[in-house]
CSV table of C-alpha atoms and ligand atoms in Angstrom, one decimal:
chain,number,residue,atom,x,y,z
T,30,MET,CA,151.4,482.2,260.3
T,31,ASN,CA,153.7,481.6,263.3
T,32,LEU,CA,155.2,478.2,263.1
T,33,ARG,CA,156.4,476.0,266.0
T,34,LEU,CA,160.2,475.8,266.3
T,35,THR,CA,160.1,472.0,266.3
T,36,ASP,CA,158.3,469.6,264.1
T,37,ASN,CA,157.6,467.2,267.0
T,38,PRO,CA,154.0,466.1,267.4
T,39,MET,CA,152.0,467.4,270.3
T,40,GLU,CA,152.7,465.6,273.5
T,41,LEU,CA,150.1,464.7,276.1
T,42,LEU,CA,151.4,464.8,279.6
T,43,GLN,CA,149.4,463.4,282.5
T,44,GLU,CA,152.1,463.0,285.1
T,45,ILE,CA,153.7,465.9,287.0
T,46,ASP,CA,157.2,464.4,286.8
T,47,ALA,CA,156.9,463.9,283.0
T,48,CYS,CA,155.7,467.5,282.6
T,49,ARG,CA,158.6,468.8,284.7
T,50,LEU,CA,161.1,466.9,282.5
T,51,ALA,CA,159.5,468.2,279.3
T,52,MET,CA,159.6,471.8,280.6
T,53,ALA,CA,163.3,471.4,281.7
T,54,ARG,CA,164.1,470.3,278.1
T,55,LEU,CA,162.4,473.4,276.7
T,56,ARG,CA,164.2,475.7,279.1
T,57,ARG,CA,167.5,474.0,278.4
T,58,ASP,CA,166.9,474.7,274.7
T,59,GLY,CA,166.2,478.4,275.6
T,60,ARG,CA,162.6,478.3,274.5
T,61,ARG,CA,160.2,481.0,275.6
T,62,VAL,CA,157.3,479.1,277.0
T,63,GLY,CA,153.6,480.2,277.0
T,64,LEU,CA,151.1,478.5,279.3
T,65,VAL,CA,147.3,478.6,278.7
T,66,PRO,CA,145.5,477.2,281.8
T,67,THR,CA,142.0,475.8,281.0
T,68,MET,CA,139.3,473.5,282.3
T,69,GLY,CA,138.8,471.9,278.8
T,70,ALA,CA,135.6,471.8,276.7
T,71,LEU,CA,137.7,474.1,274.5
T,72,HIS,CA,136.1,476.7,272.3
T,73,ASP,CA,137.3,479.6,270.2
T,74,GLY,CA,137.8,481.7,273.3
T,75,HIS,CA,140.3,479.3,274.7
T,76,LEU,CA,141.9,478.9,271.2
T,77,SER,CA,142.3,482.7,271.0
T,78,LEU,CA,144.6,482.5,274.1
T,79,VAL,CA,146.5,479.7,272.4
T,80,ARG,CA,147.0,481.9,269.3
T,81,ALA,CA,148.2,484.8,271.4
T,82,ALA,CA,150.6,482.4,273.2
T,83,ARG,CA,151.8,481.1,269.8
T,84,LYS,CA,152.6,484.6,268.6
T,85,MET,CA,154.5,485.6,271.7
T,86,CYS,CA,156.3,482.3,272.6
T,87,ASP,CA,158.3,479.5,271.1
T,88,ALA,CA,156.5,476.7,272.8
T,89,VAL,CA,152.9,476.5,273.9
T,90,VAL,CA,151.6,474.4,276.8
T,91,VAL,CA,147.8,474.1,277.4
T,92,SER,CA,146.7,472.7,280.7
T,93,ILE,CA,143.4,471.0,280.9
T,94,PHE,CA,142.2,470.4,284.5
T,95,VAL,CA,138.7,470.7,285.9
T,96,ASN,CA,139.8,472.0,289.3
T,97,PRO,CA,137.5,470.7,292.1
T,98,THR,CA,138.6,473.3,294.7
T,99,GLN,CA,137.2,476.2,292.7
T,100,PHE,CA,133.7,474.7,292.6
T,101,GLY,CA,131.4,475.3,295.6
T,102,PRO,CA,129.0,472.8,297.0
T,103,GLY,CA,126.0,472.4,294.7
T,104,GLU,CA,128.0,473.8,291.7
T,105,ASP,CA,128.6,471.9,288.5
T,106,PHE,CA,131.9,470.2,289.2
T,107,GLU,CA,130.5,466.7,288.5
T,108,SER,CA,128.6,467.7,285.4
T,109,TYR,CA,131.2,470.1,283.9
T,110,PRO,CA,131.4,469.4,280.2
T,111,LYS,CA,134.2,467.1,279.1
T,112,THR,CA,135.2,466.8,275.5
T,113,THR,CA,138.7,465.4,275.8
T,114,GLU,CA,139.2,464.0,272.2
T,115,ALA,CA,137.9,467.2,270.6
T,116,ASP,CA,140.1,469.3,272.9
T,117,LEU,CA,143.2,467.3,271.9
T,118,ASP,CA,142.3,467.7,268.2
T,119,ALA,CA,141.8,471.4,268.6
T,120,CYS,CA,145.2,471.8,270.4
T,121,ARG,CA,146.9,469.8,267.6
T,122,SER,CA,145.3,472.0,264.9
T,123,GLU,CA,146.6,475.1,266.8
T,124,MET,CA,150.1,473.7,266.9
T,125,VAL,CA,150.2,473.3,270.7
T,126,ASP,CA,153.4,471.7,271.8
T,127,PHE,CA,152.2,470.1,275.1
T,128,VAL,CA,148.9,469.4,276.8
T,129,PHE,CA,149.2,468.9,280.5
T,130,SER,CA,146.1,467.0,281.7
T,131,PRO,CA,146.7,465.6,285.2
T,132,LYS,CA,144.3,463.6,287.3
T,133,VAL,CA,142.8,465.1,290.4
T,134,SER,CA,144.7,462.6,292.5
T,135,ALA,CA,148.0,463.8,291.0
T,136,MET,CA,147.3,467.5,291.7
T,137,TYR,CA,145.7,466.9,295.1
T,138,PRO,CA,147.2,463.7,296.6
T,139,ASP,CA,146.0,462.7,300.0
T,140,GLY,CA,147.4,465.0,302.7
T,141,ALA,CA,148.4,467.8,300.2
T,142,ASP,CA,145.6,470.1,301.2
T,143,MET,CA,147.0,472.2,304.0
T,144,THR,CA,148.2,475.1,301.9
T,145,SER,CA,146.3,477.6,299.8
T,146,VAL,CA,146.9,480.9,298.2
T,147,HIS,CA,144.5,483.7,299.1
T,148,VAL,CA,144.3,487.1,297.5
T,149,SER,CA,142.3,489.5,299.7
T,150,GLY,CA,140.4,492.6,298.6
T,151,LEU,CA,140.0,491.9,294.9
T,152,THR,CA,138.3,488.6,295.6
T,153,GLU,CA,135.6,490.0,298.0
T,154,GLY,CA,133.1,491.4,295.5
T,155,LEU,CA,131.6,490.3,292.2
T,156,CYS,CA,131.9,486.5,291.8
T,157,GLY,CA,133.8,486.3,295.1
T,158,ALA,CA,130.8,487.4,297.0
T,159,SER,CA,128.5,484.7,295.7
T,160,ARG,CA,131.1,482.0,295.3
T,161,PRO,CA,133.0,481.8,298.6
T,162,GLY,CA,136.3,480.0,298.3
T,163,HIS,CA,136.2,480.1,294.5
T,164,PHE,CA,139.1,482.4,294.0
T,165,ASP,CA,141.2,480.6,296.7
T,166,GLY,CA,140.7,477.5,294.5
T,167,VAL,CA,141.7,479.4,291.4
T,168,THR,CA,144.8,481.1,292.9
T,169,THR,CA,146.0,477.9,294.5
T,170,ILE,CA,145.7,475.8,291.3
T,171,VAL,CA,147.2,478.5,289.2
T,172,SER,CA,150.2,478.7,291.6
T,173,LYS,CA,150.6,474.9,291.5
T,174,LEU,CA,150.5,475.0,287.6
T,175,PHE,CA,153.1,477.8,287.6
T,176,ASN,CA,155.3,475.7,289.9
T,177,ILE,CA,155.0,472.7,287.6
T,178,ILE,CA,155.3,474.6,284.4
T,179,PRO,CA,157.8,477.4,284.8
T,180,ALA,CA,156.4,479.4,281.8
T,181,ASP,CA,157.6,482.8,280.7
T,182,ALA,CA,154.1,484.0,280.1
T,183,ALA,CA,150.6,482.8,280.9
T,184,PHE,CA,147.5,483.8,279.0
T,185,PHE,CA,144.1,484.5,280.6
T,186,GLY,CA,140.8,485.8,279.1
T,187,GLU,CA,139.2,489.1,280.0
T,188,LYS,CA,136.0,487.0,280.0
T,189,ASP,CA,136.9,486.2,283.6
T,190,TYR,CA,138.0,489.8,284.3
T,191,GLN,CA,138.0,489.5,288.1
T,192,GLN,CA,140.1,486.2,287.8
T,193,LEU,CA,142.6,488.0,285.5
T,194,MET,CA,143.0,490.9,288.0
T,195,VAL,CA,143.3,488.5,290.9
T,196,ILE,CA,146.0,486.5,289.2
T,197,LYS,CA,147.9,489.7,288.2
T,198,GLN,CA,147.8,490.8,291.8
T,199,MET,CA,149.0,487.4,293.1
T,200,VAL,CA,151.9,487.3,290.6
T,201,GLY,CA,153.0,490.8,291.6
T,202,ASP,CA,152.6,490.2,295.4
T,203,LEU,CA,154.4,486.9,295.4
T,204,ASN,CA,157.1,488.0,292.9
T,205,MET,CA,156.3,485.1,290.6
T,206,PRO,CA,158.6,485.3,287.5
T,207,ILE,CA,155.9,485.1,284.9
T,208,GLU,CA,154.2,487.6,282.7
T,209,ILE,CA,150.4,487.6,282.8
T,210,VAL,CA,148.8,488.4,279.4
T,211,GLY,CA,145.1,489.4,279.3
T,212,CYS,CA,143.3,488.5,276.0
T,213,PRO,CA,140.0,490.0,274.7
T,214,ILE,CA,136.6,488.3,275.0
T,215,ILE,CA,135.6,486.2,272.0
T,216,ARG,CA,131.9,486.3,271.3
T,217,GLU,CA,129.3,484.5,269.2
T,218,LYS,CA,127.9,486.5,266.3
T,219,ASP,CA,125.0,487.7,268.4
T,220,GLY,CA,127.4,488.9,271.1
T,221,LEU,CA,127.1,486.1,273.7
T,222,ALA,CA,130.6,485.5,275.2
T,223,LEU,CA,131.8,482.0,274.4
T,224,SER,CA,131.8,479.8,277.5
T,225,SER,CA,132.0,476.1,278.1
T,226,ARG,CA,128.8,476.5,280.2
T,227,ASN,CA,126.8,477.8,277.2
T,228,ALA,CA,126.4,474.1,276.4
T,229,TYR,CA,123.9,473.9,279.3
T,230,LEU,CA,121.5,476.3,277.7
T,231,SER,CA,118.4,475.1,275.9
T,232,GLU,CA,117.6,476.7,272.5
T,233,VAL,CA,115.2,479.2,274.1
T,234,GLU,CA,117.6,480.1,276.9
T,235,ARG,CA,120.4,480.4,274.3
T,236,MET,CA,118.3,483.0,272.5
T,237,GLN,CA,117.5,484.8,275.7
T,238,ALA,CA,121.2,484.9,276.7
T,239,GLN,CA,121.9,487.5,274.0
T,240,CYS,CA,120.4,490.0,276.4
T,241,LEU,CA,123.6,490.0,278.5
T,242,ASN,CA,125.8,491.5,275.8
T,243,GLN,CA,122.9,493.6,274.5
T,244,SER,CA,122.4,495.2,278.0
T,245,LEU,CA,126.2,495.9,278.2
T,246,MET,CA,126.2,497.5,274.7
T,247,ALA,CA,123.2,499.6,275.6
T,248,ALA,CA,125.0,500.7,278.8
T,249,CYS,CA,128.1,501.7,276.8
T,250,GLU,CA,125.9,503.8,274.5
T,251,LYS,CA,124.3,505.6,277.5
T,252,ILE,CA,127.7,506.3,278.9
T,253,THR,CA,129.0,507.6,275.5
T,254,SER,CA,126.1,510.0,275.4
T,255,GLY,CA,127.0,511.4,278.8
T,256,GLN,CA,125.3,509.2,281.5
T,257,VAL,CA,127.7,508.7,284.4
T,258,VAL,CA,125.4,507.8,287.3
T,259,VAL,CA,125.9,504.2,288.0
T,260,ASP,CA,122.5,503.5,289.5
T,261,GLU,CA,120.8,504.8,286.3
T,262,ILE,CA,123.1,502.7,284.1
T,263,ARG,CA,122.5,499.6,286.3
T,264,ASP,CA,118.7,500.0,286.1
T,265,GLY,CA,118.9,500.1,282.3
T,266,ILE,CA,121.0,496.9,282.2
T,267,GLN,CA,118.6,495.1,284.7
T,268,LYS,CA,115.6,496.1,282.7
T,269,ILE,CA,117.0,494.7,279.4
T,270,ILE,CA,117.9,491.4,281.1
T,271,LEU,CA,114.6,490.9,282.9
T,272,ASP,CA,112.5,491.9,279.9
T,273,ALA,CA,114.3,489.2,277.9
T,274,GLY,CA,112.8,486.3,280.0
T,275,PRO,CA,113.1,484.6,283.4
T,276,ALA,CA,116.5,485.2,284.9
T,277,GLU,CA,118.1,485.5,288.3
T,278,ILE,CA,120.5,488.4,288.5
T,279,ASP,CA,123.4,487.6,290.8
T,280,TYR,CA,125.1,491.0,290.3
T,281,ILE,CA,125.4,493.9,288.0
T,282,GLU,CA,128.3,496.1,289.1
T,283,ILE,CA,130.2,499.0,287.7
T,284,VAL,CA,133.7,498.9,289.3
T,285,ASP,CA,137.0,500.6,289.1
T,286,ALA,CA,138.9,498.8,286.3
T,287,VAL,CA,141.9,498.1,288.5
T,288,SER,CA,140.8,497.9,292.2
T,289,LEU,CA,137.4,496.4,291.3
T,290,THR,CA,135.7,498.6,294.0
T,291,PRO,CA,132.2,499.7,293.1
T,292,LEU,CA,131.8,503.3,291.7
T,293,PRO,CA,128.9,505.6,292.3
T,294,LYS,CA,129.7,507.5,289.1
T,295,ILE,CA,131.9,506.8,286.2
T,296,ASP,CA,134.8,509.2,286.7
T,297,ARG,CA,137.7,506.9,285.8
T,298,PRO,CA,138.3,503.8,283.7
T,299,ALA,CA,135.7,501.3,284.8
T,300,ARG,CA,134.4,497.8,284.1
T,301,ILE,CA,130.8,496.8,283.9
T,302,CYS,CA,130.6,493.2,285.2
T,303,LEU,CA,127.5,491.0,285.6
T,304,ALA,CA,126.6,487.5,286.5
T,305,VAL,CA,123.1,486.2,285.6
T,306,LEU,CA,121.5,482.8,286.0
T,307,ILE,CA,119.4,481.7,283.0
T,308,GLY,CA,117.7,478.4,283.4
T,309,GLY,CA,120.1,477.5,286.2
T,310,CYS,CA,123.1,478.2,284.1
T,311,ARG,CA,125.4,480.9,285.6
T,312,LEU,CA,126.7,483.2,282.8
T,313,ILE,CA,129.2,486.1,283.3
T,314,ASP,CA,130.1,489.0,281.0
T,315,ASN,CA,131.8,492.3,281.3
T,316,VAL,CA,132.9,495.3,279.2
T,317,ALA,CA,135.4,498.1,279.6
T,318,VAL,CA,134.2,501.7,279.9
T,319,ASP,CA,136.0,504.9,279.8
T,320,VAL,CA,135.0,508.2,281.2
T,321,PRO,CA,132.7,510.0,278.7
T,322,LEU,CA,134.4,513.0,277.0
M,28,AMP,P1,138.0,478.0,281.6
M,28,AMP,O1,138.3,476.8,280.8
M,28,AMP,O2,136.6,478.5,281.6
M,28,AMP,O3,138.6,478.0,283.0
M,28,AMP,O4,138.8,479.2,280.8
M,28,AMP,C1,140.2,479.1,280.6
M,28,AMP,C2,140.6,480.4,280.1
M,28,AMP,O5,139.9,480.8,278.9
M,28,AMP,C3,140.4,481.6,281.1
M,28,AMP,O6,141.5,482.4,281.1
M,28,AMP,C4,139.2,482.3,280.5
M,28,AMP,O7,139.1,483.6,280.8
M,28,AMP,C5,139.4,482.1,279.0
M,28,AMP,N1,138.2,482.2,278.3
M,28,AMP,C6,137.0,481.5,278.4
M,28,AMP,N2,136.1,482.0,277.6
M,28,AMP,C7,136.6,483.0,276.9
M,28,AMP,C8,136.2,483.9,275.8
M,28,AMP,N3,134.9,483.8,275.4
M,28,AMP,N4,137.0,484.8,275.3
M,28,AMP,C9,138.3,484.9,275.8
M,28,AMP,N5,138.8,484.1,276.7
M,28,AMP,C10,138.0,483.1,277.3
Protein backbone atom coordinates (compact mmCIF):
# COMPACT_ATOMS: atom_id res chain seq x y z
CA MET A 1 0.00 0.00 0.00
CA ASN A 2 1.18 3.47 -0.87
CA LEU A 3 1.30 5.60 2.27
CA ARG A 4 0.98 9.35 2.54
CA LEU A 5 4.18 11.22 3.19
CA THR A 6 2.71 12.99 6.17
CA ASP A 7 0.72 11.70 9.10
CA ASN A 8 -1.44 14.82 9.16
CA PRO A 9 -5.19 14.24 9.25
CA MET A 10 -7.16 15.11 6.13
CA GLU A 11 -7.92 18.83 5.89
CA LEU A 12 -11.24 20.17 4.65
CA LEU A 13 -10.80 23.47 2.84
CA GLN A 14 -13.77 25.61 1.88
CA GLU A 15 -12.11 28.93 1.17
CA ILE A 16 -10.04 29.61 -1.93
CA ASP A 17 -7.35 31.52 0.01
CA ALA A 18 -6.93 28.69 2.53
CA CYS A 19 -6.64 26.24 -0.34
CA ARG A 20 -3.98 28.35 -2.07
CA LEU A 21 -1.97 28.52 1.17
CA ALA A 22 -2.15 24.75 1.67
CA MET A 23 -1.08 24.16 -1.93
CA ALA A 24 1.81 26.63 -1.59
CA ARG A 25 2.97 24.63 1.46
CA LEU A 26 2.91 21.39 -0.51
CA ARG A 27 4.84 22.90 -3.39
CA ARG A 28 7.40 24.44 -1.03
CA ASP A 29 7.94 20.96 0.41
CA GLY A 30 8.45 19.62 -3.12
CA ARG A 31 5.39 17.35 -3.06
CA ARG A 32 3.97 16.00 -6.31
CA VAL A 33 0.29 16.93 -6.09
CA GLY A 34 -2.57 14.95 -7.64
CA LEU A 35 -6.02 16.51 -8.07
CA VAL A 36 -9.26 14.55 -8.43
CA PRO A 37 -12.12 16.88 -9.44
CA THR A 38 -15.59 15.55 -8.50
CA MET A 39 -19.14 16.67 -7.85
CA GLY A 40 -19.36 14.51 -4.74
CA ALA A 41 -21.79 11.64 -4.00
CA LEU A 42 -18.59 9.64 -4.15
CA HIS A 43 -18.57 6.00 -5.22
CA ASP A 44 -15.94 3.48 -6.14
CA GLY A 45 -15.48 5.08 -9.58
CA HIS A 46 -14.36 8.32 -7.94
CA LEU A 47 -12.27 6.41 -5.41
CA SER A 48 -10.45 4.57 -8.21
CA LEU A 49 -9.24 7.99 -9.36
CA VAL A 50 -8.11 8.77 -5.82
CA ARG A 51 -6.19 5.48 -5.72
CA ALA A 52 -4.53 6.24 -9.06
CA ALA A 53 -3.57 9.68 -7.73
CA ARG A 54 -2.26 8.12 -4.52
CA LYS A 55 0.01 5.83 -6.56
CA MET A 56 1.41 8.58 -8.77
CA CYS A 57 1.58 11.51 -6.35
CA ASP A 58 2.77 12.42 -2.84
CA ALA A 59 -0.31 14.42 -1.92
CA VAL A 60 -3.90 13.96 -3.08
CA VAL A 61 -6.49 16.72 -3.29
CA VAL A 62 -10.13 15.86 -4.00
CA SER A 63 -12.39 18.71 -5.03
CA ILE A 64 -16.10 18.37 -4.35
CA PHE A 65 -18.16 20.99 -6.11
CA VAL A 66 -21.52 20.65 -7.82
CA ASN A 67 -20.85 23.12 -10.59
CA PRO A 68 -24.01 25.00 -11.56
CA THR A 69 -22.66 26.22 -14.90
CA GLN A 70 -22.41 22.73 -16.39
CA PHE A 71 -26.11 21.99 -15.80
CA GLY A 72 -28.64 23.18 -18.36
CA PRO A 73 -32.12 24.54 -17.61
CA GLY A 74 -34.37 21.68 -16.46
CA GLU A 75 -31.39 19.47 -15.57
CA ASP A 76 -30.80 18.07 -12.08
CA PHE A 77 -28.58 20.75 -10.48
CA GLU A 78 -30.98 21.34 -7.58
CA SER A 79 -31.60 17.65 -6.90
CA TYR A 80 -28.05 16.38 -7.56
CA PRO A 81 -27.29 13.86 -4.77
CA LYS A 82 -25.34 15.26 -1.82
CA THR A 83 -23.71 12.87 0.65
CA THR A 84 -21.17 15.18 2.27
CA GLU A 85 -20.38 13.25 5.48
CA ALA A 86 -20.05 9.92 3.66
CA ASP A 87 -17.84 11.61 1.04
CA LEU A 88 -15.50 12.97 3.71
CA ASP A 89 -15.34 9.55 5.42
CA ALA A 90 -14.53 7.88 2.10
CA CYS A 91 -11.78 10.42 1.41
CA ARG A 92 -10.33 9.85 4.90
CA SER A 93 -10.32 6.08 4.33
CA GLU A 94 -8.47 6.59 1.04
CA MET A 95 -5.81 8.73 2.76
CA VAL A 96 -6.76 11.88 0.88
CA ASP A 97 -4.74 14.83 2.13
CA PHE A 98 -7.09 17.70 1.27
CA VAL A 99 -10.72 18.03 0.28
CA PHE A 100 -11.52 21.34 -1.40
CA SER A 101 -15.25 21.96 -1.17
CA PRO A 102 -16.03 25.61 -1.90
CA LYS A 103 -19.42 27.28 -1.89
CA VAL A 104 -20.95 28.36 -5.21
CA SER A 105 -20.61 32.00 -4.08
CA ALA A 106 -16.85 31.50 -3.60
CA MET A 107 -16.32 30.02 -7.06
CA TYR A 108 -18.71 32.41 -8.81
CA PRO A 109 -18.85 35.66 -6.84
CA ASP A 110 -21.10 38.36 -8.25
CA GLY A 111 -19.60 39.89 -11.35
CA ALA A 112 -17.09 37.08 -11.99
CA ASP A 113 -19.04 35.61 -14.88
CA MET A 114 -17.64 37.34 -17.94
CA THR A 115 -14.98 34.80 -18.82
CA SER A 116 -15.38 31.24 -19.95
CA VAL A 117 -13.22 28.62 -21.58
CA HIS A 118 -14.56 27.08 -24.78
CA VAL A 119 -13.11 24.09 -26.60
CA SER A 120 -14.55 23.86 -30.10
CA GLY A 121 -14.89 20.77 -32.31
CA LEU A 122 -14.66 18.04 -29.70
CA THR A 123 -17.59 19.54 -27.77
CA GLU A 124 -20.01 19.70 -30.69
CA GLY A 125 -21.19 16.09 -30.90
CA LEU A 126 -22.24 13.41 -28.39
CA CYS A 127 -23.23 15.01 -25.05
CA GLY A 128 -22.33 18.46 -26.40
CA ALA A 129 -25.15 18.25 -28.95
CA SER A 130 -27.89 17.58 -26.42
CA ARG A 131 -26.42 19.61 -23.54
CA PRO A 132 -25.57 23.02 -25.02
CA GLY A 133 -23.14 24.95 -22.83
CA HIS A 134 -22.35 21.90 -20.71
CA PHE A 135 -18.73 21.59 -21.76
CA ASP A 136 -18.11 25.34 -21.43
CA GLY A 137 -19.22 24.93 -17.82
CA VAL A 138 -16.87 21.97 -17.40
CA THR A 139 -13.80 23.53 -19.01
CA THR A 140 -14.32 26.80 -17.16
CA ILE A 141 -14.65 25.20 -13.73
CA VAL A 142 -11.75 22.81 -14.37
CA SER A 143 -9.57 25.78 -15.43
CA LYS A 144 -10.56 27.61 -12.25
CA LEU A 145 -9.70 24.54 -10.17
CA PHE A 146 -6.33 24.19 -11.93
CA ASN A 147 -5.60 27.85 -11.13
CA ILE A 148 -6.51 27.43 -7.46
CA ILE A 149 -4.83 24.02 -7.10
CA PRO A 150 -1.62 23.98 -9.14
CA ALA A 151 -1.43 20.18 -9.25
CA ASP A 152 1.14 18.19 -11.17
CA ALA A 153 -1.49 15.73 -12.39
CA ALA A 154 -5.29 15.59 -12.53
CA PHE A 155 -7.28 12.39 -12.75
CA PHE A 156 -10.43 11.94 -14.82
CA GLY A 157 -12.55 8.87 -15.58
CA GLU A 158 -13.05 7.38 -19.04
CA LYS A 159 -16.69 7.07 -17.94
CA ASP A 160 -16.99 10.66 -19.21
CA TYR A 161 -14.87 9.96 -22.26
CA GLN A 162 -15.78 13.12 -24.18
CA GLN A 163 -15.03 15.22 -21.08
CA LEU A 164 -11.62 13.54 -20.72
CA MET A 165 -10.74 14.27 -24.37
CA VAL A 166 -12.00 17.86 -24.12
CA ILE A 167 -9.90 18.52 -21.01
CA LYS A 168 -6.79 16.98 -22.61
CA GLN A 169 -7.32 19.27 -25.60
CA MET A 170 -7.79 22.34 -23.39
CA VAL A 171 -4.64 21.61 -21.39
CA GLY A 172 -2.62 21.15 -24.58
CA ASP A 173 -4.05 24.18 -26.37
CA LEU A 174 -3.58 26.49 -23.38
CA ASN A 175 -0.18 25.09 -22.30
CA MET A 176 -1.48 24.33 -18.85
CA PRO A 177 1.37 22.76 -16.84
CA ILE A 178 -0.54 19.70 -15.68
CA GLU A 179 -0.65 16.05 -16.72
CA ILE A 180 -4.13 14.66 -17.43
CA VAL A 181 -4.47 11.00 -16.44
CA GLY A 182 -7.43 9.00 -17.79
CA CYS A 183 -8.64 6.12 -15.60
CA PRO A 184 -10.74 3.08 -16.61
CA ILE A 185 -14.50 2.84 -16.02
CA ILE A 186 -15.48 1.11 -12.78
CA ARG A 187 -18.64 -0.99 -13.09
CA GLU A 188 -21.15 -2.82 -10.93
CA LYS A 189 -21.05 -6.63 -11.08
CA ASP A 190 -23.72 -6.61 -13.79
CA GLY A 191 -21.74 -4.16 -15.90
CA LEU A 192 -23.57 -0.90 -15.15
CA ALA A 193 -21.02 1.92 -14.95
CA LEU A 194 -20.98 3.44 -11.46
CA SER A 195 -22.52 6.91 -11.47
CA SER A 196 -23.84 9.26 -8.81
CA ARG A 197 -27.01 9.45 -10.93
CA ASN A 198 -27.68 5.69 -10.57
CA ALA A 199 -29.25 6.66 -7.23
CA TYR A 200 -32.19 8.09 -9.21
CA LEU A 201 -33.10 4.67 -10.66
CA SER A 202 -35.97 2.61 -9.22
CA GLU A 203 -35.31 -1.10 -8.68
CA VAL A 204 -36.92 -1.98 -12.01
CA GLU A 205 -35.05 0.75 -13.87
CA ARG A 206 -31.81 -0.33 -12.22
CA MET A 207 -32.33 -3.88 -13.61
CA GLN A 208 -33.17 -2.46 -16.99
CA ALA A 209 -30.05 -0.27 -16.99
CA GLN A 210 -27.86 -3.37 -17.36
CA CYS A 211 -28.80 -3.23 -21.04
CA LEU A 212 -26.40 -0.35 -21.67
CA ASN A 213 -23.29 -2.35 -20.96
CA GLN A 214 -24.83 -5.50 -22.43
CA SER A 215 -25.44 -3.68 -25.71
CA LEU A 216 -21.86 -2.40 -25.78
CA MET A 217 -20.47 -5.87 -25.06
CA ALA A 218 -22.61 -7.38 -27.82
CA ALA A 219 -21.32 -4.71 -30.21
CA CYS A 220 -17.72 -5.51 -29.27
CA GLU A 221 -18.38 -9.20 -30.01
CA LYS A 222 -19.84 -8.33 -33.41
CA ILE A 223 -16.80 -6.20 -34.19
CA THR A 224 -14.40 -8.93 -33.07
CA SER A 225 -16.13 -11.33 -35.44
CA GLY A 226 -15.56 -8.94 -38.35
CA GLN A 227 -18.50 -6.49 -38.49
CA VAL A 228 -17.18 -3.01 -39.29
CA VAL A 229 -20.26 -1.24 -40.67
CA VAL A 230 -21.30 1.30 -38.06
CA ASP A 231 -25.02 1.40 -39.02
CA GLU A 232 -25.27 -2.37 -38.49
CA ILE A 233 -23.51 -2.19 -35.15
CA ARG A 234 -25.62 0.76 -34.02
CA ASP A 235 -28.87 -1.04 -34.95
CA GLY A 236 -27.82 -4.00 -32.79
CA ILE A 237 -27.12 -1.74 -29.81
CA GLN A 238 -30.42 0.10 -30.22
CA LYS A 239 -32.39 -3.16 -30.39
CA ILE A 240 -30.89 -4.49 -27.14
CA ILE A 241 -31.64 -1.21 -25.35
CA LEU A 242 -35.21 -0.86 -26.60
CA ASP A 243 -35.98 -4.57 -25.99
CA ALA A 244 -34.98 -4.10 -22.32
CA GLY A 245 -37.82 -1.66 -21.55
CA PRO A 246 -39.00 1.92 -22.03
CA ALA A 247 -36.04 4.16 -22.77
CA GLU A 248 -35.27 7.29 -24.72
CA ILE A 249 -32.06 7.04 -26.69
CA ASP A 250 -30.24 10.37 -26.83
CA TYR A 251 -27.43 9.04 -29.01
CA ILE A 252 -25.54 5.93 -29.96
CA GLU A 253 -22.37 6.96 -31.81
CA ILE A 254 -19.24 5.23 -32.98
CA VAL A 255 -16.53 7.85 -33.19
CA ASP A 256 -12.82 8.19 -33.87
CA ALA A 257 -11.20 7.63 -30.46
CA VAL A 258 -9.21 10.87 -30.66
CA SER A 259 -11.12 13.37 -32.81
CA LEU A 260 -14.57 12.09 -31.72
CA THR A 261 -15.84 12.44 -35.30
CA PRO A 262 -18.46 9.85 -36.31
CA LEU A 263 -17.15 6.95 -38.40
CA PRO A 264 -19.12 5.14 -41.15
CA LYS A 265 -16.96 2.07 -40.64
CA ILE A 266 -14.50 0.91 -38.04
CA ASP A 267 -11.13 1.31 -39.73
CA ARG A 268 -9.19 2.90 -36.87
CA PRO A 269 -9.26 2.94 -33.04
CA ALA A 270 -12.79 3.99 -32.13
CA ARG A 271 -15.09 4.51 -29.19
CA ILE A 272 -18.72 3.49 -28.97
CA CYS A 273 -20.49 6.13 -26.89
CA LEU A 274 -24.11 6.27 -25.83
CA ALA A 275 -26.50 8.29 -23.72
CA VAL A 276 -29.87 6.88 -22.77
CA LEU A 277 -32.67 8.14 -20.55
CA ILE A 278 -34.24 5.47 -18.38
CA GLY A 279 -37.12 6.70 -16.24
CA GLY A 280 -35.92 10.27 -16.79
CA CYS A 281 -32.40 9.46 -15.57
CA ARG A 282 -29.73 10.22 -18.16
CA LEU A 283 -27.09 7.50 -18.23
CA ILE A 284 -23.93 7.48 -20.33
CA ASP A 285 -21.50 4.69 -21.14
CA ASN A 286 -18.78 3.93 -23.66
CA VAL A 287 -16.28 1.31 -24.70
CA ALA A 288 -13.04 1.29 -26.68
CA VAL A 289 -12.93 -0.69 -29.92
CA ASP A 290 -10.02 -1.60 -32.11
CA VAL A 291 -10.05 -2.42 -35.80
CA PRO A 292 -10.91 -6.13 -36.12
CA LEU A 293 -7.94 -8.25 -37.30
P1 LIG B 1 -18.52 13.45 -11.33
O1 LIG B 1 -18.55 13.53 -9.85
O2 LIG B 1 -19.63 12.65 -11.91
O3 LIG B 1 -18.30 14.78 -12.00
O4 LIG B 1 -17.22 12.60 -11.67
C1 LIG B 1 -15.95 12.99 -11.21
C2 LIG B 1 -14.91 12.15 -11.91
O5 LIG B 1 -15.13 10.77 -11.61
C3 LIG B 1 -14.95 12.28 -13.44
O6 LIG B 1 -13.61 12.32 -13.94
C4 LIG B 1 -15.65 11.02 -13.86
O7 LIG B 1 -15.31 10.60 -15.16
C5 LIG B 1 -15.14 10.03 -12.82
N1 LIG B 1 -16.04 8.88 -12.73
C6 LIG B 1 -17.37 8.90 -12.48
N2 LIG B 1 -17.87 7.65 -12.52
C7 LIG B 1 -16.83 6.82 -12.82
C8 LIG B 1 -16.71 5.42 -13.01
N3 LIG B 1 -17.76 4.60 -12.94
N4 LIG B 1 -15.48 4.92 -13.30
C9 LIG B 1 -14.41 5.75 -13.40
N5 LIG B 1 -14.46 7.07 -13.22
C10 LIG B 1 -15.65 7.62 -12.94
